[in-house]
mmCIF file of C-alpha atoms and ligand atoms in Angstrom:
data_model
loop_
_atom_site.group_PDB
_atom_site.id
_atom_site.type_symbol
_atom_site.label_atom_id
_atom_site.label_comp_id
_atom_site.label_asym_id
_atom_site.label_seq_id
_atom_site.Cartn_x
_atom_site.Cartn_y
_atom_site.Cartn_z
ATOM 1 C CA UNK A 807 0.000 0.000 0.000
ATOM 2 C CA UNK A 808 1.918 3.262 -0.834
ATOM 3 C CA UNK A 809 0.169 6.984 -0.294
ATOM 4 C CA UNK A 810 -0.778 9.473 -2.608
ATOM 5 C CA UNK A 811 -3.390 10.705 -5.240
ATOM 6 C CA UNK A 812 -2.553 7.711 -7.549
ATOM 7 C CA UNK A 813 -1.945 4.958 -4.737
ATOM 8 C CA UNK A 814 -1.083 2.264 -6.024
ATOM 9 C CA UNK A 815 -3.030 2.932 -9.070
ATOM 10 C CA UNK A 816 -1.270 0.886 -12.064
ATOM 11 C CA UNK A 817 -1.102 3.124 -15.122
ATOM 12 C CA UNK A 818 0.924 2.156 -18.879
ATOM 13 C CA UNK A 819 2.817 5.127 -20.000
ATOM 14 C CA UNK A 820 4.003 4.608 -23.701
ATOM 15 C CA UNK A 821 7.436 6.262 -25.124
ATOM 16 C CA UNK A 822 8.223 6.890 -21.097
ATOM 17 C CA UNK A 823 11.863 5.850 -22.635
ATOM 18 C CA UNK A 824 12.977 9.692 -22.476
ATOM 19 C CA UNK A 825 11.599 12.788 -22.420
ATOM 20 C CA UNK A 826 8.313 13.815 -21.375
ATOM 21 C CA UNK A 827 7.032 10.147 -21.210
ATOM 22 C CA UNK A 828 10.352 9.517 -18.511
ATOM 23 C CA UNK A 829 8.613 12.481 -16.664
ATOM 24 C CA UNK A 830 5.034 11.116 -16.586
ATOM 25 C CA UNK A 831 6.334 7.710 -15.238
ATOM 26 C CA UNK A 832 8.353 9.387 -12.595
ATOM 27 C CA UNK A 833 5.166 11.421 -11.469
ATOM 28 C CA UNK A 834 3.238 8.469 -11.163
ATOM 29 C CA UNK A 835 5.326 6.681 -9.192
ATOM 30 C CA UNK A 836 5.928 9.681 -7.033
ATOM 31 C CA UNK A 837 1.832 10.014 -6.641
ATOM 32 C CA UNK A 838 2.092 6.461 -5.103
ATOM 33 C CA UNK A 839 1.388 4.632 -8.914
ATOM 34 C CA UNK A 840 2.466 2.191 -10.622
ATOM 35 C CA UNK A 841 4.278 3.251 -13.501
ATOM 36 C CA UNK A 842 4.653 0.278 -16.402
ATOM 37 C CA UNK A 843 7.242 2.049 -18.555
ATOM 38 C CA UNK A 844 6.963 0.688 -22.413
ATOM 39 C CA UNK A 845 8.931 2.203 -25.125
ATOM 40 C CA UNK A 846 10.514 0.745 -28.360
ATOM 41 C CA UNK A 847 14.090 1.631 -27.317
ATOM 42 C CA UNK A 848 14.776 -1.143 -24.823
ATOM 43 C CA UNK A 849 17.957 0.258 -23.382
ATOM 44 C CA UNK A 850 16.462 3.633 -22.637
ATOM 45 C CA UNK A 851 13.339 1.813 -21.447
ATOM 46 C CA UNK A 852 15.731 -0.507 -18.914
ATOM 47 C CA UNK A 853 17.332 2.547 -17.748
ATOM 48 C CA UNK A 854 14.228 5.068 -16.866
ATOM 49 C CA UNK A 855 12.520 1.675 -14.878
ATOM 50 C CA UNK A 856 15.740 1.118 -13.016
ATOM 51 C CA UNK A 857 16.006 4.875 -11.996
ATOM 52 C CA UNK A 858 12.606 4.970 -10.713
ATOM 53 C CA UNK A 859 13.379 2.071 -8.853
ATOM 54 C CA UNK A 860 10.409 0.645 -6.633
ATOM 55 C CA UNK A 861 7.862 -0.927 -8.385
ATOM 56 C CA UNK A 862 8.283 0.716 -11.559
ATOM 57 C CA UNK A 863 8.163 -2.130 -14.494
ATOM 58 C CA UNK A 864 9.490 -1.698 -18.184
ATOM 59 C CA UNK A 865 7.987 -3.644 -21.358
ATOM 60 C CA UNK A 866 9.731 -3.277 -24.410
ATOM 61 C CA UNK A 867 6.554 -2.531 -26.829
ATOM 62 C CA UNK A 868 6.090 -1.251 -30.344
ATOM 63 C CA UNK A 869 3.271 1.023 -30.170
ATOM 64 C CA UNK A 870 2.394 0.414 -34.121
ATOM 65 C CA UNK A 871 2.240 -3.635 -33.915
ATOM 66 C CA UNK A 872 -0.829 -4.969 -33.155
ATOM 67 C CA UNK A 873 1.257 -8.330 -31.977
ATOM 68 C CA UNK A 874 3.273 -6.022 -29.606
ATOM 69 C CA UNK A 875 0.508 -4.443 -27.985
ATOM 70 C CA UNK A 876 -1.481 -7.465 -27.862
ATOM 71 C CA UNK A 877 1.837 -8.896 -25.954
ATOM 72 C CA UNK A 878 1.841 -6.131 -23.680
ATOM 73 C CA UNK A 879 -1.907 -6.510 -22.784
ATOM 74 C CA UNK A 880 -1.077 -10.375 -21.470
ATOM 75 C CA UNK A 881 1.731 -9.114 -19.783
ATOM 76 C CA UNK A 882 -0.730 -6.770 -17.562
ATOM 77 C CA UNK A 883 -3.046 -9.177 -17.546
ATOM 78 C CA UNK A 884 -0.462 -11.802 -16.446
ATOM 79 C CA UNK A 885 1.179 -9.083 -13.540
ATOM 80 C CA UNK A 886 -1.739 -6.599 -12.157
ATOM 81 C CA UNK A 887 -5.024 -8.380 -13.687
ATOM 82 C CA UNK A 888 -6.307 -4.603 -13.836
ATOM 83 C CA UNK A 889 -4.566 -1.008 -15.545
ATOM 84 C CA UNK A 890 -5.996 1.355 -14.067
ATOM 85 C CA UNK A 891 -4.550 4.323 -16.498
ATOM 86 C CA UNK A 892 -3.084 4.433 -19.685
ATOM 87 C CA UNK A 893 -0.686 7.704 -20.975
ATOM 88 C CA UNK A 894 -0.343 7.308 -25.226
ATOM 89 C CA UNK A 895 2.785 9.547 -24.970
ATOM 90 C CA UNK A 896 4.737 7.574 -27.644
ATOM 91 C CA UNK A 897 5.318 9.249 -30.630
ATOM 92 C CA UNK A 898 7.920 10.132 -33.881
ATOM 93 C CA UNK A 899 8.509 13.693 -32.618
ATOM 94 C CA UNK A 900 12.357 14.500 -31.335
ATOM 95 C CA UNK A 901 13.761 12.572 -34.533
ATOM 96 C CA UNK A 902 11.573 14.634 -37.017
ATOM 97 C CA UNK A 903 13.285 16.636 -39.454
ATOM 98 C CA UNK A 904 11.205 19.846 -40.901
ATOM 99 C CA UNK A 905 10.716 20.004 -44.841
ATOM 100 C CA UNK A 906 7.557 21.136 -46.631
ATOM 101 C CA UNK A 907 4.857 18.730 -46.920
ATOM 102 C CA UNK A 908 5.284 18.035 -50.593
ATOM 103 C CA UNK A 909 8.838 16.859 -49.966
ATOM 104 C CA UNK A 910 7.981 14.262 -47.099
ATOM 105 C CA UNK A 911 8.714 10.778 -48.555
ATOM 106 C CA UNK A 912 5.340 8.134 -48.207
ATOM 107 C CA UNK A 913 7.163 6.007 -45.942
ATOM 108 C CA UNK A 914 8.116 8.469 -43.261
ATOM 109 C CA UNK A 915 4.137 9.686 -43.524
ATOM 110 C CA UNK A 916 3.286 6.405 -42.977
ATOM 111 C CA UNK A 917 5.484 5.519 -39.764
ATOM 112 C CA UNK A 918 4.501 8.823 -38.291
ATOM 113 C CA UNK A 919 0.686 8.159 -38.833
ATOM 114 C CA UNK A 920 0.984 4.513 -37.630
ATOM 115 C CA UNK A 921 3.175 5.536 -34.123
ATOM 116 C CA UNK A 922 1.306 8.796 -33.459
ATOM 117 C CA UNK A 923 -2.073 8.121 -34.466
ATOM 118 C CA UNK A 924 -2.914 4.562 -35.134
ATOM 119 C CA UNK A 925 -0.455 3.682 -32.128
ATOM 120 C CA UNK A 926 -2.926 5.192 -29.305
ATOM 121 C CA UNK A 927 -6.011 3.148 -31.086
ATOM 122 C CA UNK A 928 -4.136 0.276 -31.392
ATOM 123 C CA UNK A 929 -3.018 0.433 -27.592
ATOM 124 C CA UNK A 930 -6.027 1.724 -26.309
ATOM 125 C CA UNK A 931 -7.415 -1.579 -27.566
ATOM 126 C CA UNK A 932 -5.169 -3.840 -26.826
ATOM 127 C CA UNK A 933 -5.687 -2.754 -23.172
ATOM 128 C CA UNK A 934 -9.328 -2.550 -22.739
ATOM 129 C CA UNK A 935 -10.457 -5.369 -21.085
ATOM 130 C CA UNK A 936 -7.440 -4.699 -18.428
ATOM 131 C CA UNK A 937 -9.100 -0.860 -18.169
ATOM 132 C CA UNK A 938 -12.476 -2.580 -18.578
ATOM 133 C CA UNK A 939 -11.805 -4.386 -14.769
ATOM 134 C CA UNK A 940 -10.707 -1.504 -13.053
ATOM 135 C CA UNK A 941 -14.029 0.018 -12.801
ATOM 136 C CA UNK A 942 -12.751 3.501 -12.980
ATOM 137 C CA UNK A 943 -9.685 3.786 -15.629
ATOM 138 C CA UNK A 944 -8.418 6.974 -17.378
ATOM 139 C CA UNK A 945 -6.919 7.448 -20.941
ATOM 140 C CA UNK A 946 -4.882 10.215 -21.367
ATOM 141 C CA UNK A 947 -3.564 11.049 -24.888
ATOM 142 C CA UNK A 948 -0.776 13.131 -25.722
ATOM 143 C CA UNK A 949 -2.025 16.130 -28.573
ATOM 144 C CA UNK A 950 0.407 19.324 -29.515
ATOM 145 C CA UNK A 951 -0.566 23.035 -29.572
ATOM 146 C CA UNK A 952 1.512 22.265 -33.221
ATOM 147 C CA UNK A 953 -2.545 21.661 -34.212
ATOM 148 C CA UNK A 954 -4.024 24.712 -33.442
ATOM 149 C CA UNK A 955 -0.785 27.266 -34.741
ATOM 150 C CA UNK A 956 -1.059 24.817 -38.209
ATOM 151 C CA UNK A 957 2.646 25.424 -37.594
ATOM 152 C CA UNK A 958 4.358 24.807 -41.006
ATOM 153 C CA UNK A 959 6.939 22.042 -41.870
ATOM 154 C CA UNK A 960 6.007 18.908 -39.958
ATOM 155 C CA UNK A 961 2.223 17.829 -41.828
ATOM 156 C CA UNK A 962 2.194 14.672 -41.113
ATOM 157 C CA UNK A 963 3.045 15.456 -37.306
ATOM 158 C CA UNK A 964 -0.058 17.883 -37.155
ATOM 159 C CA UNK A 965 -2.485 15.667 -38.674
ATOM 160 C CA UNK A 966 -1.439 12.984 -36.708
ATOM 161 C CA UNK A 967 -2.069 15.163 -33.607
ATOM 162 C CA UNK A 968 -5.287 16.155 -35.125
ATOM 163 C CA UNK A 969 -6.178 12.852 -35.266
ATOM 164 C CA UNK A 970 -5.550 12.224 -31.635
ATOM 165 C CA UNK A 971 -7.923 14.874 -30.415
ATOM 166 C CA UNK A 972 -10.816 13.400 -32.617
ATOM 167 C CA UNK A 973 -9.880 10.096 -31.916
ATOM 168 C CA UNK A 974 -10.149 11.115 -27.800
ATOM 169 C CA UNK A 975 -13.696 13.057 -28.259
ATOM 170 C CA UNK A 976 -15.112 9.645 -30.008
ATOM 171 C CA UNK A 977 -13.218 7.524 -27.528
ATOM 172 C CA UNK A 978 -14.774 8.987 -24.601
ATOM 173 C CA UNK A 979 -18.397 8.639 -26.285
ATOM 174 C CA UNK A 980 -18.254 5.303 -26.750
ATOM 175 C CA UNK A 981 -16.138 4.395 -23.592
ATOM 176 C CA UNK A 982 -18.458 6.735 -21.111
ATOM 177 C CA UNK A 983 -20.578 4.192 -20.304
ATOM 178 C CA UNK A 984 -18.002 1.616 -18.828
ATOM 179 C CA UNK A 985 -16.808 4.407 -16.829
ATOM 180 C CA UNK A 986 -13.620 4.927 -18.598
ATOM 181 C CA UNK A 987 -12.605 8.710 -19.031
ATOM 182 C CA UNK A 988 -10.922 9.198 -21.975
ATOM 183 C CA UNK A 989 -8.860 13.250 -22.601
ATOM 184 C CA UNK A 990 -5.992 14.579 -24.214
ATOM 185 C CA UNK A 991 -3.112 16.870 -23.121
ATOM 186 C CA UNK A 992 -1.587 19.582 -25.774
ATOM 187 C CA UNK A 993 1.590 20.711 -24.444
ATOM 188 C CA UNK A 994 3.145 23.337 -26.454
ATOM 189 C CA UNK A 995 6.694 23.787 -27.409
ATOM 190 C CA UNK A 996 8.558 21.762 -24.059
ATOM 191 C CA UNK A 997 12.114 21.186 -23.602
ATOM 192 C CA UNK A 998 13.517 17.699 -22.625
ATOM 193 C CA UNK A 999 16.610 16.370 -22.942
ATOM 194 C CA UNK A 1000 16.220 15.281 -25.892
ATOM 195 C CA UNK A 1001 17.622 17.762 -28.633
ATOM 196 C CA UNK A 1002 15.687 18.036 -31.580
ATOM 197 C CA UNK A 1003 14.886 19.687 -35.198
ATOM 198 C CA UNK A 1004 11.640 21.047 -34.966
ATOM 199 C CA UNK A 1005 12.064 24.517 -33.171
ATOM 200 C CA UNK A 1006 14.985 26.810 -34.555
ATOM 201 C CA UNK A 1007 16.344 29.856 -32.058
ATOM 202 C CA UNK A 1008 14.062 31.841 -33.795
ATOM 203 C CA UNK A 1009 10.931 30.107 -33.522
ATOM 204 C CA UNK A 1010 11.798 29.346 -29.628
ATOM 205 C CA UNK A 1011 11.924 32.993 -28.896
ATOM 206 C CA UNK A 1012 9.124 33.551 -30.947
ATOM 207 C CA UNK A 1013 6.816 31.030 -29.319
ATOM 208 C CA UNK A 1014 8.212 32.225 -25.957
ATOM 209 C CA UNK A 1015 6.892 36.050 -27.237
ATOM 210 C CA UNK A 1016 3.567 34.568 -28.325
ATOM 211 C CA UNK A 1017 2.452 32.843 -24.853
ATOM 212 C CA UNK A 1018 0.785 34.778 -22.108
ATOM 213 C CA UNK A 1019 3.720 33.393 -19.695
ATOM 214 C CA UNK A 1020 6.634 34.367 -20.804
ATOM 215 C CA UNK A 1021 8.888 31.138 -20.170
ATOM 216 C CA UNK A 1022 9.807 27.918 -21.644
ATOM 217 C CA UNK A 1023 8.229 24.892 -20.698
ATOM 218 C CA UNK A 1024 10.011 21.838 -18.927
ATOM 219 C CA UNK A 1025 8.445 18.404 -18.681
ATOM 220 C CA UNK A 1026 7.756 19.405 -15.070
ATOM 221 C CA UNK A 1027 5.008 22.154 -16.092
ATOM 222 C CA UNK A 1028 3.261 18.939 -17.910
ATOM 223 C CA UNK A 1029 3.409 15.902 -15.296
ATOM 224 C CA UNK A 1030 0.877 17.659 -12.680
ATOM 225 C CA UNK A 1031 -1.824 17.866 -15.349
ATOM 226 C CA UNK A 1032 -1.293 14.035 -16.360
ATOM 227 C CA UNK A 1033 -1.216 12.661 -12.719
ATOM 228 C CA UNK A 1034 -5.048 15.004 -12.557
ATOM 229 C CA UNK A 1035 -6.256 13.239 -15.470
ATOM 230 C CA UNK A 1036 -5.318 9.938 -14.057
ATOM 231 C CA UNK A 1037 -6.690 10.625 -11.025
ATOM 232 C CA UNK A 1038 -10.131 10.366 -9.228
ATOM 233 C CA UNK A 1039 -10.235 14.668 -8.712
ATOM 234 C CA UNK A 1040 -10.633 14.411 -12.680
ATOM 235 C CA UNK A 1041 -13.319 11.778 -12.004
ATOM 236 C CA UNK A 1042 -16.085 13.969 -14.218
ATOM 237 C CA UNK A 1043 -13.845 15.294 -16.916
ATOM 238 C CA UNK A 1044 -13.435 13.612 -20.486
ATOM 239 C CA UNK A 1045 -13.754 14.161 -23.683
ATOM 240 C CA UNK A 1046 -11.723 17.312 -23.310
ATOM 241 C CA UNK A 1047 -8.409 18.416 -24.474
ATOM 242 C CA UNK A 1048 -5.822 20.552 -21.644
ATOM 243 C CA UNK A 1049 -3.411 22.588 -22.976
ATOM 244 C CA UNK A 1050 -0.767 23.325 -21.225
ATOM 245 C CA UNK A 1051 1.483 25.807 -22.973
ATOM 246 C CA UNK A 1052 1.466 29.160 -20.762
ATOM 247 C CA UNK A 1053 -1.280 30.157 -22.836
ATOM 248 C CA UNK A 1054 0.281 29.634 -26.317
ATOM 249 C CA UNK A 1055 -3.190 28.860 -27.621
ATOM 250 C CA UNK A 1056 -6.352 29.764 -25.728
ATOM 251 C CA UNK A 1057 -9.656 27.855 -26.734
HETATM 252 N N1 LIG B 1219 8.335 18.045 -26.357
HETATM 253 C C1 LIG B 1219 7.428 18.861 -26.950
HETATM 254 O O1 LIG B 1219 7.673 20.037 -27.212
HETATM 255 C C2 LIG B 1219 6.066 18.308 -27.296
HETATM 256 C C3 LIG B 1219 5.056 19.229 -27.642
HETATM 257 C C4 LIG B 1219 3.793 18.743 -27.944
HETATM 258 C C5 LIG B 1219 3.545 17.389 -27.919
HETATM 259 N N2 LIG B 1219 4.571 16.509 -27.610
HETATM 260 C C6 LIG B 1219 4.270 15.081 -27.575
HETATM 261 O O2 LIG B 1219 4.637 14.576 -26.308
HETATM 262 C C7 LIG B 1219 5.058 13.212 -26.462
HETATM 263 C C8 LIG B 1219 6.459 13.037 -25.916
HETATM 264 O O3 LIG B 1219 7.317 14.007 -26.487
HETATM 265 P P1 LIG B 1219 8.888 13.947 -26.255
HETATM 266 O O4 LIG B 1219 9.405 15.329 -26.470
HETATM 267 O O5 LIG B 1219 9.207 13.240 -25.007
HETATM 268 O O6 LIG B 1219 9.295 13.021 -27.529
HETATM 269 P P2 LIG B 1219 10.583 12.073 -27.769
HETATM 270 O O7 LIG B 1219 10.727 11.942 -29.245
HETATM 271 O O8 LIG B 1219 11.765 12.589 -27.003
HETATM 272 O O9 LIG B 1219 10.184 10.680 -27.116
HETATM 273 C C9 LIG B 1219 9.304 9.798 -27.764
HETATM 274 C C10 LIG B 1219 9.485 8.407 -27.185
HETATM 275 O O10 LIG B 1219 8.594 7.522 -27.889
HETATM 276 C C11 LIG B 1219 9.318 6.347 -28.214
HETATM 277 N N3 LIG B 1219 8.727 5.699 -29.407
HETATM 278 C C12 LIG B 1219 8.815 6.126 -30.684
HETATM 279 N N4 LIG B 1219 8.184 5.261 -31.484
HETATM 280 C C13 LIG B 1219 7.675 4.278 -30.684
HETATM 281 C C14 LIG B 1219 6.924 3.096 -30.926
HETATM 282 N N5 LIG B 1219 6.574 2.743 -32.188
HETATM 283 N N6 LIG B 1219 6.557 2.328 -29.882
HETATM 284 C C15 LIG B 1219 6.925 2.685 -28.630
HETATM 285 N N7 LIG B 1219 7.667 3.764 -28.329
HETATM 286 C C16 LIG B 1219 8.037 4.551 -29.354
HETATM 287 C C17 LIG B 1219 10.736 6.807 -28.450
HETATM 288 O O11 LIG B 1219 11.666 5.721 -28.361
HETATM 289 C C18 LIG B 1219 10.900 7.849 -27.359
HETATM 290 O O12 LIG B 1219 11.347 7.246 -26.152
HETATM 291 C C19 LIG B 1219 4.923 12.891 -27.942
HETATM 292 O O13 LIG B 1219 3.624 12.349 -28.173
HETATM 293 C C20 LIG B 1219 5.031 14.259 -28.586
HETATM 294 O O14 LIG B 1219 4.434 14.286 -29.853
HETATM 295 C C21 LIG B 1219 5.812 16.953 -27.298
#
């Protein structure tokens, strides 16, 4: 029995290999979860379960692979019986590289839509019967504020994203009656550390300009809004998408 607003609450974070996804698992066990770390990269995966030490599990998954999540679903099943939260963090983001859309070769559209959007259906239901017998479960889906600024260069990262705040509207429909609660986050521009392509100096300081707080965002100003979601104080919110980007975009 451990203390806290997730006690003991068993919750799947995807991608928790590194950046944010690392940060959500750490919150959760910190709130008294269970964090089940899954990510593609196993030695990254290894390492961020072994730091969190405790109870913290890793499952070396492929978000995308219908076999893999099926695998991960009999591992729950096998180890808790019940999930009581799932975060679909994993995603192509960090490795992206910005071009215009017309230059973005099929097969890299294709692996972003199948991680970033058919990934979170995929695992979603994989895992539903495991959700299903906790009574009470919460989805939380990762979105980007990338949507709503139709910021240029990375197409088939927005419309991936765009999918993922449909796909979270029509999940909590049809999922509302079991009790499951089903939202998205949309963090804006948030610095890991994990370098990557898709902001240059410019378009940092710009987005910094453009937000009602003035700051950049670190994984930390995202994990308190996931652990709500998960947790019984969001008990009659779903459906809904939370961005958290100092007011980047305000809907
Ligand atoms: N950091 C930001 O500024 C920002 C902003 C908005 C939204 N997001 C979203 O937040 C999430 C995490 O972002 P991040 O900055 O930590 O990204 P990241 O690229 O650093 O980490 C993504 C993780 O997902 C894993 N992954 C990739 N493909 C996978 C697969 N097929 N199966 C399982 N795991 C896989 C990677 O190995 C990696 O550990 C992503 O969904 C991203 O789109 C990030």
């Amino acid at each position: 029995m451990s203390a806290g607003r997730l006690a003991d609450r068993v919750i799947v974070i995807t991608g928790a290999g590194q950046g944010l996804g690392r940060a959500y698992a750490r919150r959760v066990a910190d709130d008294g979860g269970v964090p089940v770390l899954t990510d593609l990269n196993e030695e990254a995966g290894e390492k961020a379960a072994a730091d969190l030490g405790g109870r913290a599990r890793f499952v070396r998954h492929d978000v995308a692979d219908p076999d893999s999540c099926a695998e991960l679903a009999e591992t729950v099943r096998r180890e808790f019986g019940v999930l009581h939260g799932l975060v679909n963090n994993a995603a192509v983001f960090s490795a992206i590289q910005m071009r215009p859309f017309w230059e973005i070769p099929v097969a890299e559209w294709d692996r972003v839509l199948a991680v970033n959007l058919r990934g979170p259906w995929l695992v979603t239901g994989a895992l539903l019967p495991a959700l299903r017998a906790a009574g009470d479960a919460s989805v939380v889906n990762v979105a980007s504020d990338a949507v709503d600024l139709g910021r240029p260069g990375y197409l088939h990262y927005i419309a991936s994203k765009g999918g993922v705040v449909g796909l979270t509207k029509s999940m909590a429909r049809e999922l509302g009656d079991e009790g499951i609660r089903v939202n998205a986050i949309s963090p804006g521009p948030t610095y890991t550390e994990v370098p990557r392509g898709t902001v240059s100096p410019e378009q940092r300081t710009a987005m910094r300009s453009a937000q009602a707080l003035h700051r950049d965002a670190a994984p930390e100003d995202m994990v308190g809004v996931v652990s709500f979601l998960l947790s019984a104080d969001a008990r009659f919110v779903t459906g809904q998408t939370v961005h958290v980007s100092g007011g980047l975009v305000l809907s």
